[in-house]
């Protein structure tokens, strides 16, 4: 049965890969992102392949705008089967005592509060219908801090706690809750972290074959399509030569 899948942060990286993979699966999509122009290009690409989709241009940090968009979904789009809370970012690698206050706020407001906002707006409908699936994109960084990761690692540790807590909250329903924890994935993630410093971003992937957004999207689609009695609660996905958030063997 085809599903209605809402993906946040769908304009690049893991979010865009998820959009393409769920589209290949025959699902219909609600894609959110901050850049309306990029969303329009993605809509054109996927509708040309026969995918039904809507695009909503807003920042998950803007709770009022998020609520307005979700509340005003057309009736035939209101029953969201899968919520992929993907929107997130890392900024900087400074020691905690030298961190940038604005960077901290952006990470906390996006990675934690944005995820909470979308969960709060979408999951009540799932509870009412007694079906649905929430897939939160966490990180290996949520398992243990690494040098310079401090606040970003804390936000992804929060994603794990919030995912586990939600799974407990909906255990009396047929709703499933998944935490995907990628390791080193080559997307624009590092370009954002280093604020456009492409050389610095490239160095992160030197000497190792990193994961791709498609690798993570494959797991998301699998989890969403597992038999109804199977809940893929948590998946840690690492490159072959990565052992943890801080142990990477480069050759």
PDB file of C-alpha atoms in Angstrom:
ATOM      1  CA  UNK A   1       0.000   0.000   0.000  1.00  0.00           C
ATOM      2  CA  UNK A   2       1.409   3.381  -1.006  1.00  0.00           C
ATOM      3  CA  UNK A   3       1.991   5.848   1.798  1.00  0.00           C
ATOM      4  CA  UNK A   4       1.954   9.612   2.278  1.00  0.00           C
ATOM      5  CA  UNK A   5       5.444  10.548   3.462  1.00  0.00           C
ATOM      6  CA  UNK A   6       6.399  13.938   4.910  1.00  0.00           C
ATOM      7  CA  UNK A   7      10.154  14.663   4.805  1.00  0.00           C
ATOM      8  CA  UNK A   8      11.710  17.735   6.410  1.00  0.00           C
ATOM      9  CA  UNK A   9      14.949  19.197   5.097  1.00  0.00           C
ATOM     10  CA  UNK A  10      14.264  17.587   1.721  1.00  0.00           C
ATOM     11  CA  UNK A  11      16.264  19.961  -0.488  1.00  0.00           C
ATOM     12  CA  UNK A  12      19.650  18.230  -0.125  1.00  0.00           C
ATOM     13  CA  UNK A  13      21.624  15.365   1.347  1.00  0.00           C
ATOM     14  CA  UNK A  14      19.814  12.598   3.198  1.00  0.00           C
ATOM     15  CA  UNK A  15      16.447  14.365   2.917  1.00  0.00           C
ATOM     16  CA  UNK A  16      16.628  14.606  -0.868  1.00  0.00           C
ATOM     17  CA  UNK A  17      17.845  11.012  -1.121  1.00  0.00           C
ATOM     18  CA  UNK A  18      14.872   9.914   1.006  1.00  0.00           C
ATOM     19  CA  UNK A  19      12.516  11.843  -1.266  1.00  0.00           C
ATOM     20  CA  UNK A  20      13.862  10.051  -4.322  1.00  0.00           C
ATOM     21  CA  UNK A  21      13.842   6.601  -2.691  1.00  0.00           C
ATOM     22  CA  UNK A  22      10.307   6.917  -1.330  1.00  0.00           C
ATOM     23  CA  UNK A  23       9.218   8.192  -4.750  1.00  0.00           C
ATOM     24  CA  UNK A  24      10.768   5.098  -6.369  1.00  0.00           C
ATOM     25  CA  UNK A  25       8.774   3.060  -3.873  1.00  0.00           C
ATOM     26  CA  UNK A  26       5.554   4.551  -5.265  1.00  0.00           C
ATOM     27  CA  UNK A  27       4.760   6.724  -2.251  1.00  0.00           C
ATOM     28  CA  UNK A  28       3.430  10.251  -2.451  1.00  0.00           C
ATOM     29  CA  UNK A  29       5.414  12.990  -0.812  1.00  0.00           C
ATOM     30  CA  UNK A  30       5.140  16.180   1.189  1.00  0.00           C
ATOM     31  CA  UNK A  31       8.568  17.805   1.051  1.00  0.00           C
ATOM     32  CA  UNK A  32       9.627  20.704   3.245  1.00  0.00           C
ATOM     33  CA  UNK A  33      12.672  22.929   3.076  1.00  0.00           C
ATOM     34  CA  UNK A  34      13.727  26.539   3.367  1.00  0.00           C
ATOM     35  CA  UNK A  35      14.553  27.123  -0.298  1.00  0.00           C
ATOM     36  CA  UNK A  36      11.433  27.430  -2.447  1.00  0.00           C
ATOM     37  CA  UNK A  37      13.467  27.516  -5.687  1.00  0.00           C
ATOM     38  CA  UNK A  38      15.186  24.185  -4.945  1.00  0.00           C
ATOM     39  CA  UNK A  39      11.884  22.640  -3.854  1.00  0.00           C
ATOM     40  CA  UNK A  40      10.392  23.669  -7.208  1.00  0.00           C
ATOM     41  CA  UNK A  41      13.228  21.919  -9.076  1.00  0.00           C
ATOM     42  CA  UNK A  42      12.733  18.741  -7.029  1.00  0.00           C
ATOM     43  CA  UNK A  43       8.985  18.873  -7.618  1.00  0.00           C
ATOM     44  CA  UNK A  44       9.586  19.128 -11.374  1.00  0.00           C
ATOM     45  CA  UNK A  45      12.037  16.203 -11.309  1.00  0.00           C
ATOM     46  CA  UNK A  46       9.824  13.858  -9.315  1.00  0.00           C
ATOM     47  CA  UNK A  47       6.483  14.729 -10.890  1.00  0.00           C
ATOM     48  CA  UNK A  48       8.068  13.985 -14.277  1.00  0.00           C
ATOM     49  CA  UNK A  49       8.527  10.440 -12.953  1.00  0.00           C
ATOM     50  CA  UNK A  50       4.876  10.224 -11.963  1.00  0.00           C
ATOM     51  CA  UNK A  51       5.216  10.970  -8.249  1.00  0.00           C
ATOM     52  CA  UNK A  52       2.399  12.786  -6.483  1.00  0.00           C
ATOM     53  CA  UNK A  53       3.853  15.439  -4.234  1.00  0.00           C
ATOM     54  CA  UNK A  54       3.430  18.729  -2.448  1.00  0.00           C
ATOM     55  CA  UNK A  55       6.204  21.113  -1.438  1.00  0.00           C
ATOM     56  CA  UNK A  56       6.059  23.403   1.588  1.00  0.00           C
ATOM     57  CA  UNK A  57       8.680  26.143   1.923  1.00  0.00           C
ATOM     58  CA  UNK A  58       9.308  26.902   5.590  1.00  0.00           C
ATOM     59  CA  UNK A  59      11.977  26.599   8.254  1.00  0.00           C
ATOM     60  CA  UNK A  60      11.202  24.038  10.976  1.00  0.00           C
ATOM     61  CA  UNK A  61      12.489  26.591  13.507  1.00  0.00           C
ATOM     62  CA  UNK A  62       9.437  28.743  12.704  1.00  0.00           C
ATOM     63  CA  UNK A  63       6.759  26.998  14.777  1.00  0.00           C
ATOM     64  CA  UNK A  64       3.915  29.271  13.718  1.00  0.00           C
ATOM     65  CA  UNK A  65       4.633  28.882  10.022  1.00  0.00           C
ATOM     66  CA  UNK A  66       5.048  25.118  10.397  1.00  0.00           C
ATOM     67  CA  UNK A  67       1.693  24.908  12.180  1.00  0.00           C
ATOM     68  CA  UNK A  68       0.010  27.020   9.514  1.00  0.00           C
ATOM     69  CA  UNK A  69       1.297  24.815   6.684  1.00  0.00           C
ATOM     70  CA  UNK A  70       0.339  21.547   8.405  1.00  0.00           C
ATOM     71  CA  UNK A  71      -3.075  22.838   9.510  1.00  0.00           C
ATOM     72  CA  UNK A  72      -3.826  24.045   5.980  1.00  0.00           C
ATOM     73  CA  UNK A  73      -2.923  20.838   4.158  1.00  0.00           C
ATOM     74  CA  UNK A  74      -5.698  19.852   1.732  1.00  0.00           C
ATOM     75  CA  UNK A  75      -7.994  17.216   3.186  1.00  0.00           C
ATOM     76  CA  UNK A  76      -6.641  14.508   0.889  1.00  0.00           C
ATOM     77  CA  UNK A  77      -3.092  15.138   2.184  1.00  0.00           C
ATOM     78  CA  UNK A  78      -3.800  15.327   5.915  1.00  0.00           C
ATOM     79  CA  UNK A  79      -3.349  11.618   6.656  1.00  0.00           C
ATOM     80  CA  UNK A  80       0.423  11.425   6.897  1.00  0.00           C
ATOM     81  CA  UNK A  81       1.658   7.835   7.180  1.00  0.00           C
ATOM     82  CA  UNK A  82       5.397   8.469   7.598  1.00  0.00           C
ATOM     83  CA  UNK A  83       7.128  11.495   9.115  1.00  0.00           C
ATOM     84  CA  UNK A  84      10.855  11.717   8.377  1.00  0.00           C
ATOM     85  CA  UNK A  85      12.349  14.264  10.754  1.00  0.00           C
ATOM     86  CA  UNK A  86      15.509  14.885   8.771  1.00  0.00           C
ATOM     87  CA  UNK A  87      16.080  18.657   8.982  1.00  0.00           C
ATOM     88  CA  UNK A  88      19.256  19.258  10.932  1.00  0.00           C
ATOM     89  CA  UNK A  89      22.763  20.657  10.761  1.00  0.00           C
ATOM     90  CA  UNK A  90      26.098  21.089  12.480  1.00  0.00           C
ATOM     91  CA  UNK A  91      27.940  24.389  12.724  1.00  0.00           C
ATOM     92  CA  UNK A  92      31.589  24.762  13.666  1.00  0.00           C
ATOM     93  CA  UNK A  93      34.122  22.569  15.430  1.00  0.00           C
ATOM     94  CA  UNK A  94      35.297  25.003  18.081  1.00  0.00           C
ATOM     95  CA  UNK A  95      35.908  23.909  21.665  1.00  0.00           C
ATOM     96  CA  UNK A  96      32.805  24.391  23.786  1.00  0.00           C
ATOM     97  CA  UNK A  97      34.375  27.285  25.677  1.00  0.00           C
ATOM     98  CA  UNK A  98      34.976  29.110  22.378  1.00  0.00           C
ATOM     99  CA  UNK A  99      31.638  28.271  20.728  1.00  0.00           C
ATOM    100  CA  UNK A 100      29.465  30.719  18.847  1.00  0.00           C
ATOM    101  CA  UNK A 101      26.190  31.518  20.623  1.00  0.00           C
ATOM    102  CA  UNK A 102      24.295  31.944  17.344  1.00  0.00           C
ATOM    103  CA  UNK A 103      25.575  28.610  16.020  1.00  0.00           C
ATOM    104  CA  UNK A 104      24.415  26.918  19.227  1.00  0.00           C
ATOM    105  CA  UNK A 105      20.941  28.406  18.950  1.00  0.00           C
ATOM    106  CA  UNK A 106      20.619  27.412  15.297  1.00  0.00           C
ATOM    107  CA  UNK A 107      21.585  23.797  16.023  1.00  0.00           C
ATOM    108  CA  UNK A 108      19.352  23.496  19.079  1.00  0.00           C
ATOM    109  CA  UNK A 109      16.389  25.213  17.407  1.00  0.00           C
ATOM    110  CA  UNK A 110      16.675  23.062  14.268  1.00  0.00           C
ATOM    111  CA  UNK A 111      17.867  19.680  15.502  1.00  0.00           C
ATOM    112  CA  UNK A 112      15.790  19.510  18.682  1.00  0.00           C
ATOM    113  CA  UNK A 113      12.988  22.067  18.709  1.00  0.00           C
ATOM    114  CA  UNK A 114      12.247  21.723  14.988  1.00  0.00           C
ATOM    115  CA  UNK A 115      11.964  17.949  15.368  1.00  0.00           C
ATOM    116  CA  UNK A 116       9.669  18.419  18.371  1.00  0.00           C
ATOM    117  CA  UNK A 117       7.500  20.904  16.472  1.00  0.00           C
ATOM    118  CA  UNK A 118       6.937  18.549  13.539  1.00  0.00           C
ATOM    119  CA  UNK A 119       6.336  15.609  15.872  1.00  0.00           C
ATOM    120  CA  UNK A 120       3.770  17.575  17.846  1.00  0.00           C
ATOM    121  CA  UNK A 121       1.966  18.700  14.679  1.00  0.00           C
ATOM    122  CA  UNK A 122       1.854  15.352  12.866  1.00  0.00           C
ATOM    123  CA  UNK A 123       1.782  12.541  15.425  1.00  0.00           C
ATOM    124  CA  UNK A 124      -1.630  13.320  17.031  1.00  0.00           C
ATOM    125  CA  UNK A 125      -3.268  12.419  13.710  1.00  0.00           C
ATOM    126  CA  UNK A 126      -1.349   9.147  13.646  1.00  0.00           C
ATOM    127  CA  UNK A 127      -2.527   8.349  17.175  1.00  0.00           C
ATOM    128  CA  UNK A 128      -6.111   9.101  16.186  1.00  0.00           C
ATOM    129  CA  UNK A 129      -5.845   6.774  13.177  1.00  0.00           C
ATOM    130  CA  UNK A 130      -3.808   4.190  15.121  1.00  0.00           C
ATOM    131  CA  UNK A 131      -1.205   3.925  12.392  1.00  0.00           C
ATOM    132  CA  UNK A 132       1.914   5.734  11.310  1.00  0.00           C
ATOM    133  CA  UNK A 133       5.682   5.786  11.478  1.00  0.00           C
ATOM    134  CA  UNK A 134       8.118   8.430  12.697  1.00  0.00           C
ATOM    135  CA  UNK A 135      11.689   8.186  11.405  1.00  0.00           C
ATOM    136  CA  UNK A 136      14.101  10.549  13.153  1.00  0.00           C
ATOM    137  CA  UNK A 137      17.504  11.121  11.596  1.00  0.00           C
ATOM    138  CA  UNK A 138      19.913  11.128  14.489  1.00  0.00           C
ATOM    139  CA  UNK A 139      23.650  10.462  14.298  1.00  0.00           C
ATOM    140  CA  UNK A 140      26.497   8.367  15.621  1.00  0.00           C
ATOM    141  CA  UNK A 141      27.357  11.709  17.274  1.00  0.00           C
ATOM    142  CA  UNK A 142      24.462  11.095  19.643  1.00  0.00           C
ATOM    143  CA  UNK A 143      26.198   8.037  21.118  1.00  0.00           C
ATOM    144  CA  UNK A 144      29.357   9.790  22.331  1.00  0.00           C
ATOM    145  CA  UNK A 145      30.935  13.209  21.984  1.00  0.00           C
ATOM    146  CA  UNK A 146      33.911  13.741  19.691  1.00  0.00           C
ATOM    147  CA  UNK A 147      36.450  16.569  19.608  1.00  0.00           C
ATOM    148  CA  UNK A 148      34.746  19.801  18.589  1.00  0.00           C
ATOM    149  CA  UNK A 149      31.327  18.151  18.393  1.00  0.00           C
ATOM    150  CA  UNK A 150      30.078  19.255  21.846  1.00  0.00           C
ATOM    151  CA  UNK A 151      26.754  21.012  21.138  1.00  0.00           C
ATOM    152  CA  UNK A 152      26.019  19.130  17.902  1.00  0.00           C
ATOM    153  CA  UNK A 153      26.608  15.821  19.707  1.00  0.00           C
ATOM    154  CA  UNK A 154      24.316  17.002  22.497  1.00  0.00           C
ATOM    155  CA  UNK A 155      21.527  17.740  20.006  1.00  0.00           C
ATOM    156  CA  UNK A 156      21.807  14.272  18.486  1.00  0.00           C
ATOM    157  CA  UNK A 157      21.867  12.686  21.940  1.00  0.00           C
ATOM    158  CA  UNK A 158      18.610  14.573  22.488  1.00  0.00           C
ATOM    159  CA  UNK A 159      17.225  13.096  19.262  1.00  0.00           C
ATOM    160  CA  UNK A 160      17.932   9.612  20.633  1.00  0.00           C
ATOM    161  CA  UNK A 161      16.234  10.423  23.952  1.00  0.00           C
ATOM    162  CA  UNK A 162      13.233  12.015  22.228  1.00  0.00           C
ATOM    163  CA  UNK A 163      12.895   9.063  19.840  1.00  0.00           C
ATOM    164  CA  UNK A 164      13.059   6.558  22.680  1.00  0.00           C
ATOM    165  CA  UNK A 165      10.583   8.614  24.701  1.00  0.00           C
ATOM    166  CA  UNK A 166       8.119   8.845  21.818  1.00  0.00           C
ATOM    167  CA  UNK A 167       8.363   5.096  21.233  1.00  0.00           C
ATOM    168  CA  UNK A 168       7.350   4.584  24.858  1.00  0.00           C
ATOM    169  CA  UNK A 169       4.517   7.127  24.554  1.00  0.00           C
ATOM    170  CA  UNK A 170       2.953   5.359  21.554  1.00  0.00           C
ATOM    171  CA  UNK A 171       3.652   1.759  22.587  1.00  0.00           C
ATOM    172  CA  UNK A 172      -0.088   1.198  23.130  1.00  0.00           C
ATOM    173  CA  UNK A 173      -0.752   2.080  19.471  1.00  0.00           C
ATOM    174  CA  UNK A 174       0.299   0.561  16.150  1.00  0.00           C
ATOM    175  CA  UNK A 175       2.677   3.488  15.507  1.00  0.00           C
ATOM    176  CA  UNK A 176       6.348   2.682  14.947  1.00  0.00           C
ATOM    177  CA  UNK A 177       9.298   4.932  15.833  1.00  0.00           C
ATOM    178  CA  UNK A 178      12.784   4.674  14.338  1.00  0.00           C
ATOM    179  CA  UNK A 179      16.085   6.415  15.035  1.00  0.00           C
ATOM    180  CA  UNK A 180      18.558   6.324  12.135  1.00  0.00           C
ATOM    181  CA  UNK A 181      22.114   7.082  13.238  1.00  0.00           C
ATOM    182  CA  UNK A 182      24.425   7.733  10.273  1.00  0.00           C
ATOM    183  CA  UNK A 183      28.158   8.064  10.566  1.00  0.00           C
ATOM    184  CA  UNK A 184      30.306   9.740   7.937  1.00  0.00           C
ATOM    185  CA  UNK A 185      27.998  10.653   5.025  1.00  0.00           C
ATOM    186  CA  UNK A 186      29.248  12.700   2.085  1.00  0.00           C
ATOM    187  CA  UNK A 187      26.611  15.383   1.536  1.00  0.00           C
ATOM    188  CA  UNK A 188      26.657  19.170   1.874  1.00  0.00           C
ATOM    189  CA  UNK A 189      26.656  18.615   5.661  1.00  0.00           C
ATOM    190  CA  UNK A 190      30.336  19.538   6.030  1.00  0.00           C
ATOM    191  CA  UNK A 191      30.029  22.525   3.682  1.00  0.00           C
ATOM    192  CA  UNK A 192      27.345  23.867   6.011  1.00  0.00           C
ATOM    193  CA  UNK A 193      29.370  23.039   9.113  1.00  0.00           C
ATOM    194  CA  UNK A 194      32.384  24.927   7.750  1.00  0.00           C
ATOM    195  CA  UNK A 195      30.248  27.721   6.293  1.00  0.00           C
ATOM    196  CA  UNK A 196      31.188  27.194   2.657  1.00  0.00           C
ATOM    197  CA  UNK A 197      34.863  26.269   3.140  1.00  0.00           C
ATOM    198  CA  UNK A 198      34.913  23.513   0.511  1.00  0.00           C
ATOM    199  CA  UNK A 199      38.569  22.562   0.982  1.00  0.00           C
ATOM    200  CA  UNK A 200      38.070  21.992   4.690  1.00  0.00           C
ATOM    201  CA  UNK A 201      34.887  20.039   3.993  1.00  0.00           C
ATOM    202  CA  UNK A 202      36.607  17.767   1.447  1.00  0.00           C
ATOM    203  CA  UNK A 203      39.351  16.850   3.922  1.00  0.00           C
ATOM    204  CA  UNK A 204      36.782  15.150   6.119  1.00  0.00           C
ATOM    205  CA  UNK A 205      36.285  12.456   3.470  1.00  0.00           C
ATOM    206  CA  UNK A 206      39.937  12.025   2.454  1.00  0.00           C
ATOM    207  CA  UNK A 207      41.235   8.460   2.618  1.00  0.00           C
ATOM    208  CA  UNK A 208      37.899   6.778   3.300  1.00  0.00           C
ATOM    209  CA  UNK A 209      34.868   5.840   1.233  1.00  0.00           C
ATOM    210  CA  UNK A 210      32.029   7.529   3.125  1.00  0.00           C
ATOM    211  CA  UNK A 211      28.358   6.690   3.096  1.00  0.00           C
ATOM    212  CA  UNK A 212      25.997   8.454   0.704  1.00  0.00           C
ATOM    213  CA  UNK A 213      22.563   9.892   1.268  1.00  0.00           C
ATOM    214  CA  UNK A 214      21.197   6.954  -0.725  1.00  0.00           C
ATOM    215  CA  UNK A 215      22.658   4.505   1.792  1.00  0.00           C
ATOM    216  CA  UNK A 216      20.687   6.123   4.597  1.00  0.00           C
ATOM    217  CA  UNK A 217      17.546   6.478   2.477  1.00  0.00           C
ATOM    218  CA  UNK A 218      17.653   2.747   1.700  1.00  0.00           C
ATOM    219  CA  UNK A 219      17.433   2.003   5.431  1.00  0.00           C
ATOM    220  CA  UNK A 220      14.616   4.521   5.922  1.00  0.00           C
ATOM    221  CA  UNK A 221      12.529   2.954   3.144  1.00  0.00           C
ATOM    222  CA  UNK A 222      13.218  -0.534   4.480  1.00  0.00           C
ATOM    223  CA  UNK A 223      12.127   0.458   8.002  1.00  0.00           C
ATOM    224  CA  UNK A 224       8.940   2.074   6.685  1.00  0.00           C
ATOM    225  CA  UNK A 225       8.058  -1.049   4.725  1.00  0.00           C
ATOM    226  CA  UNK A 226       8.902  -3.728   7.280  1.00  0.00           C
ATOM    227  CA  UNK A 227       5.978  -5.997   8.260  1.00  0.00           C
ATOM    228  CA  UNK A 228       3.495  -4.276  10.581  1.00  0.00           C
ATOM    229  CA  UNK A 229       4.601  -6.304  13.604  1.00  0.00           C
ATOM    230  CA  UNK A 230       8.265  -5.306  13.063  1.00  0.00           C
ATOM    231  CA  UNK A 231       9.577  -2.046  14.510  1.00  0.00           C
ATOM    232  CA  UNK A 232      13.091  -1.069  13.441  1.00  0.00           C
ATOM    233  CA  UNK A 233      13.789   0.912  16.578  1.00  0.00           C
ATOM    234  CA  UNK A 234      17.354   2.066  15.976  1.00  0.00           C
ATOM    235  CA  UNK A 235      19.978   1.601  13.264  1.00  0.00           C
ATOM    236  CA  UNK A 236      23.625   2.687  13.415  1.00  0.00           C
ATOM    237  CA  UNK A 237      24.990   3.017   9.871  1.00  0.00           C
ATOM    238  CA  UNK A 238      28.743   3.485   9.462  1.00  0.00           C
ATOM    239  CA  UNK A 239      31.238   3.442   6.629  1.00  0.00           C
ATOM    240  CA  UNK A 240      33.291   0.232   6.636  1.00  0.00           C
ATOM    241  CA  UNK A 241      36.420   1.945   7.978  1.00  0.00           C
ATOM    242  CA  UNK A 242      34.577   3.961  10.621  1.00  0.00           C
ATOM    243  CA  UNK A 243      34.209   2.341  14.036  1.00  0.00           C
ATOM    244  CA  UNK A 244      32.602   5.199  15.979  1.00  0.00           C
ATOM    245  CA  UNK A 245      32.101   8.940  15.857  1.00  0.00           C
ATOM    246  CA  UNK A 246      35.780   9.489  16.589  1.00  0.00           C
ATOM    247  CA  UNK A 247      37.524   6.386  15.153  1.00  0.00           C
ATOM    248  CA  UNK A 248      38.017   6.627  11.377  1.00  0.00           C
ATOM    249  CA  UNK A 249      40.784   4.751   9.562  1.00  0.00           C
ATOM    250  CA  UNK A 250      41.997   6.582   6.485  1.00  0.00           C
ATOM    251  CA  UNK A 251      44.029   4.807   3.792  1.00  0.00           C
TER     252      UNK A 251
END
